[in-house]
Tab-separated table of C-alpha atoms in Angstrom:
chain	number	residue	atom	x	y	z
A	11	ALA	CA	155.091	122.154	140.102
A	12	LEU	CA	153.800	123.681	136.913
A	13	ARG	CA	152.636	127.102	138.067
A	14	THR	CA	154.643	127.962	141.177
A	15	VAL	CA	158.238	129.086	141.618
A	16	ASN	CA	158.877	126.534	144.371
A	17	GLY	CA	157.235	123.727	142.422
A	18	GLN	CA	159.248	124.414	139.275
A	19	TRP	CA	162.439	124.732	141.314
A	20	VAL	CA	161.932	121.401	143.109
A	21	ASP	CA	161.021	119.664	139.863
A	22	GLU	CA	164.073	121.115	138.090
A	23	VAL	CA	166.429	120.015	140.887
A	24	ALA	CA	164.944	116.502	140.749
A	25	LEU	CA	165.367	116.395	136.977
A	26	ARG	CA	169.010	117.460	137.278
A	27	GLN	CA	169.622	114.762	139.879
A	28	ALA	CA	168.014	112.195	137.576
A	29	SER	CA	170.257	113.387	134.757
A	30	ALA	CA	173.293	112.822	136.983
A	31	VAL	CA	172.043	109.305	137.752
A	32	ASN	CA	171.547	108.672	134.028
A	33	GLU	CA	175.192	109.503	133.364
A	34	ARG	CA	176.311	106.869	135.903
A	35	LEU	CA	173.981	104.070	134.786
A	36	PRO	CA	174.988	101.522	132.158
A	37	SER	CA	173.293	102.080	128.819
A	38	THR	CA	171.532	98.708	129.143
A	39	VAL	CA	169.738	99.949	132.269
A	40	THR	CA	168.697	103.275	130.747
A	41	GLY	CA	167.603	101.425	127.601
A	42	LEU	CA	165.510	99.014	129.636
A	43	LEU	CA	163.942	101.910	131.547
A	44	ALA	CA	163.256	103.660	128.233
A	45	SER	CA	161.422	100.513	127.068
A	46	ALA	CA	159.458	100.022	130.291
A	47	THR	CA	156.270	101.632	128.952
A	48	LEU	CA	156.216	99.549	125.787
A	49	ILE	CA	156.998	96.344	127.690
A	50	THR	CA	154.333	97.119	130.305
A	51	CYS	CA	151.663	97.889	127.712
A	52	ALA	CA	152.393	94.827	125.574
A	53	ALA	CA	152.536	92.464	128.556
A	54	SER	CA	149.375	93.982	130.041
A	55	ALA	CA	147.456	93.500	126.794
A	56	VAL	CA	148.371	89.827	126.630
A	57	ILE	CA	147.726	89.251	130.350
A	58	SER	CA	144.362	91.041	130.210
A	59	LEU	CA	143.173	88.898	127.329
A	60	ILE	CA	144.338	85.701	129.023
A	61	LEU	CA	142.653	86.671	132.303
A	62	ALA	CA	139.425	87.668	130.568
A	63	ALA	CA	139.292	84.468	128.516
A	64	SER	CA	140.267	82.061	131.274
A	65	ASN	CA	137.973	83.633	133.899
A	66	ARG	CA	135.113	84.785	131.656
A	67	ARG	CA	135.639	88.397	132.687
A	68	TRP	CA	134.735	90.074	129.401
A	69	ILE	CA	132.512	92.753	130.937
A	70	PRO	CA	135.293	94.061	133.213
A	71	LEU	CA	137.666	94.001	130.243
A	72	VAL	CA	135.313	96.121	128.137
A	73	ILE	CA	134.722	98.562	131.011
A	74	ALA	CA	138.463	98.791	131.683
A	75	VAL	CA	139.382	99.417	128.047
A	76	LEU	CA	136.589	101.982	127.718
A	77	THR	CA	138.036	103.679	130.808
A	78	ALA	CA	141.604	103.686	129.513
A	79	VAL	CA	140.613	105.639	126.394
A	80	PRO	CA	139.280	108.778	128.154
A	81	ALA	CA	142.012	108.503	130.799
A	82	LEU	CA	144.694	108.709	128.125
A	83	ALA	CA	142.786	111.340	126.152
A	84	SER	CA	142.516	113.518	129.263
A	85	VAL	CA	146.294	113.307	129.728
A	86	GLN	CA	146.812	114.649	126.217
A	87	LEU	CA	144.127	117.301	126.632
A	88	LEU	CA	145.739	118.560	129.819
A	89	LYS	CA	149.231	118.553	128.348
A	90	HIS	CA	148.424	120.172	125.021
A	91	GLY	CA	145.398	122.292	125.778
A	92	LEU	CA	144.503	123.094	129.350
A	93	LEU	CA	147.763	123.363	131.289
A	94	ASN	CA	150.321	126.043	130.626
A	95	LYS	CA	153.652	126.401	132.371
A	96	THR	CA	154.252	129.809	133.880
A	97	PRO	CA	157.640	131.026	132.583
A	98	TYR	CA	159.673	131.846	135.712
A	99	GLY	CA	163.016	131.213	134.017
A	100	ILE	CA	163.739	128.277	136.320
A	101	GLN	CA	163.295	125.448	133.875
A	102	GLU	CA	165.168	125.369	130.585
A	103	SER	CA	162.188	124.213	128.554
A	104	ALA	CA	159.259	126.567	128.364
A	105	GLN	CA	157.156	123.736	126.924
A	106	ASN	CA	154.751	121.954	129.239
A	107	SER	CA	155.477	118.256	129.723
A	108	LEU	CA	152.893	117.592	132.451
A	109	PRO	CA	151.387	114.964	132.575
A	110	SER	CA	153.488	112.157	131.106
A	111	GLY	CA	151.742	110.194	128.372
A	112	HIS	CA	154.277	107.360	128.687
A	113	THR	CA	153.608	106.901	132.388
A	114	ALA	CA	149.857	107.259	131.875
A	115	ALA	CA	149.894	104.540	129.218
A	116	ALA	CA	151.718	102.147	131.546
A	117	ALA	CA	149.384	103.000	134.446
A	118	ALA	CA	146.260	102.506	132.307
A	119	ALA	CA	147.542	99.190	130.944
A	120	VAL	CA	148.205	97.909	134.453
A	121	ALA	CA	144.840	99.200	135.695
A	122	VAL	CA	143.144	97.175	132.952
A	123	VAL	CA	144.911	94.024	134.180
A	124	VAL	CA	143.918	94.692	137.800
A	125	MET	CA	140.311	95.366	136.840
A	126	VAL	CA	140.078	92.212	134.726
A	127	ALA	CA	141.840	89.953	137.227
A	128	PRO	CA	139.699	87.759	139.459
A	129	ALA	CA	139.347	89.127	142.992
A	130	ARG	CA	141.714	86.546	144.456
A	131	GLN	CA	144.510	87.630	142.073
A	132	ARG	CA	144.124	91.422	142.110
A	133	LYS	CA	146.607	92.148	144.887
A	134	ALA	CA	149.372	90.217	143.159
A	135	TRP	CA	148.713	91.897	139.796
A	136	ALA	CA	148.517	95.293	141.500
A	137	LEU	CA	151.888	94.720	143.165
A	138	LEU	CA	153.543	93.623	139.914
A	139	GLY	CA	151.851	96.475	138.098
A	140	THR	CA	153.080	99.012	140.628
A	141	ALA	CA	156.646	97.909	139.920
A	142	ALA	CA	156.064	98.180	136.162
A	143	VAL	CA	154.474	101.642	136.363
A	144	THR	CA	157.254	102.807	138.669
A	145	ALA	CA	159.837	101.606	136.132
A	146	ALA	CA	157.998	103.436	133.350
A	147	GLY	CA	157.776	106.659	135.366
A	148	VAL	CA	161.379	106.472	136.525
A	149	GLY	CA	162.421	105.709	132.953
A	150	THR	CA	160.834	108.905	131.657
A	151	VAL	CA	162.627	110.933	134.328
A	152	ILE	CA	166.018	109.191	134.132
A	153	ASN	CA	166.047	109.527	130.349
A	154	GLY	CA	165.202	113.235	130.624
A	155	TRP	CA	161.822	113.075	128.888
A	156	HIS	CA	159.773	114.212	131.869
A	157	ARG	CA	160.064	115.724	135.302
A	158	PRO	CA	159.010	113.725	138.389
A	159	ALA	CA	155.753	115.663	138.782
A	160	ASP	CA	154.771	114.711	135.219
A	161	ALA	CA	154.937	111.017	136.064
A	162	ALA	CA	153.207	111.408	139.436
A	163	VAL	CA	150.316	113.427	138.002
A	164	SER	CA	149.828	110.829	135.267
A	165	VAL	CA	149.465	108.007	137.761
A	166	LEU	CA	146.999	110.000	139.866
A	167	LEU	CA	144.933	111.001	136.839
A	168	VAL	CA	144.671	107.426	135.551
A	169	ALA	CA	143.899	106.148	139.049
A	170	GLY	CA	141.037	108.641	139.307
A	171	TRP	CA	139.501	107.408	136.059
A	172	PHE	CA	139.749	103.784	137.164
A	173	VAL	CA	138.233	104.502	140.581
A	174	LEU	CA	135.242	105.927	138.701
A	175	ALA	CA	135.157	102.863	136.435
A	176	ASP	CA	135.237	100.511	139.400
A	177	HIS	CA	132.375	102.436	140.971
A	178	LEU	CA	130.447	102.153	137.692
A	179	GLU	CA	131.140	98.429	137.507
A	180	VAL	CA	129.922	97.879	141.068
A	181	SER	CA	126.911	100.187	140.837
A	182	THR	CA	125.631	98.695	137.562
A	183	GLY	CA	125.939	95.127	138.750
A	184	ALA	CA	128.582	94.254	136.151
A	185	HIS	CA	130.875	93.472	139.065
A	186	ASP	CA	128.402	90.909	140.369
A	187	LEU	CA	128.070	89.296	136.930
A	188	ALA	CA	131.838	88.948	136.633
A	189	ASP	CA	132.152	87.564	140.162
A	190	ARG	CA	129.294	85.110	139.531
A	191	ALA	CA	131.046	83.895	136.387
A	192	GLU	CA	134.306	83.571	138.352
A	193	LEU	CA	132.584	81.493	141.033
A	194	GLY	CA	130.651	79.425	138.484
A	195	VAL	CA	127.274	80.530	139.863
A	196	GLY	CA	124.439	79.921	137.422
A	197	LYS	CA	126.239	77.238	135.399
A	198	ASN	CA	124.191	74.265	134.308
């Protein structure tokens, strides 16, 4: 969407449609969508700490937080350093907004929760988290801060970082340590 005529055109049409939706929504809804990232991040921080403490999953918490940092840094690096929008005259703003830092923050916060959650709870947290990240992404588009591609790329970028982190956790045996603690193996 950033460097092709068709991509910029589709993204611009979607942004205009979102703007039309924004005009029809009550201000309470657009305000809630605008706050979705902050709410998601705050709730995820609390939930992650509770899950880590109650299930002794400190290693996955550390790995997840250490993954979130480069994931979010890479979003900023791409937006402000590596990606440039080709000026075709289709989009009003010549400034690059891809990827969305708001959506990436929500996605990273939710990924931390999913990574810290015990295996038996991960699907439920992932489902709730998907709804929260969707609200954050939609909020950035509906409020005119980002185009749809910005939000989508953010989610994919964060997901890539957390797939690598999960692989690291499994390959180093940290996954086994966390699962053993969850199952109570090795307790005296």
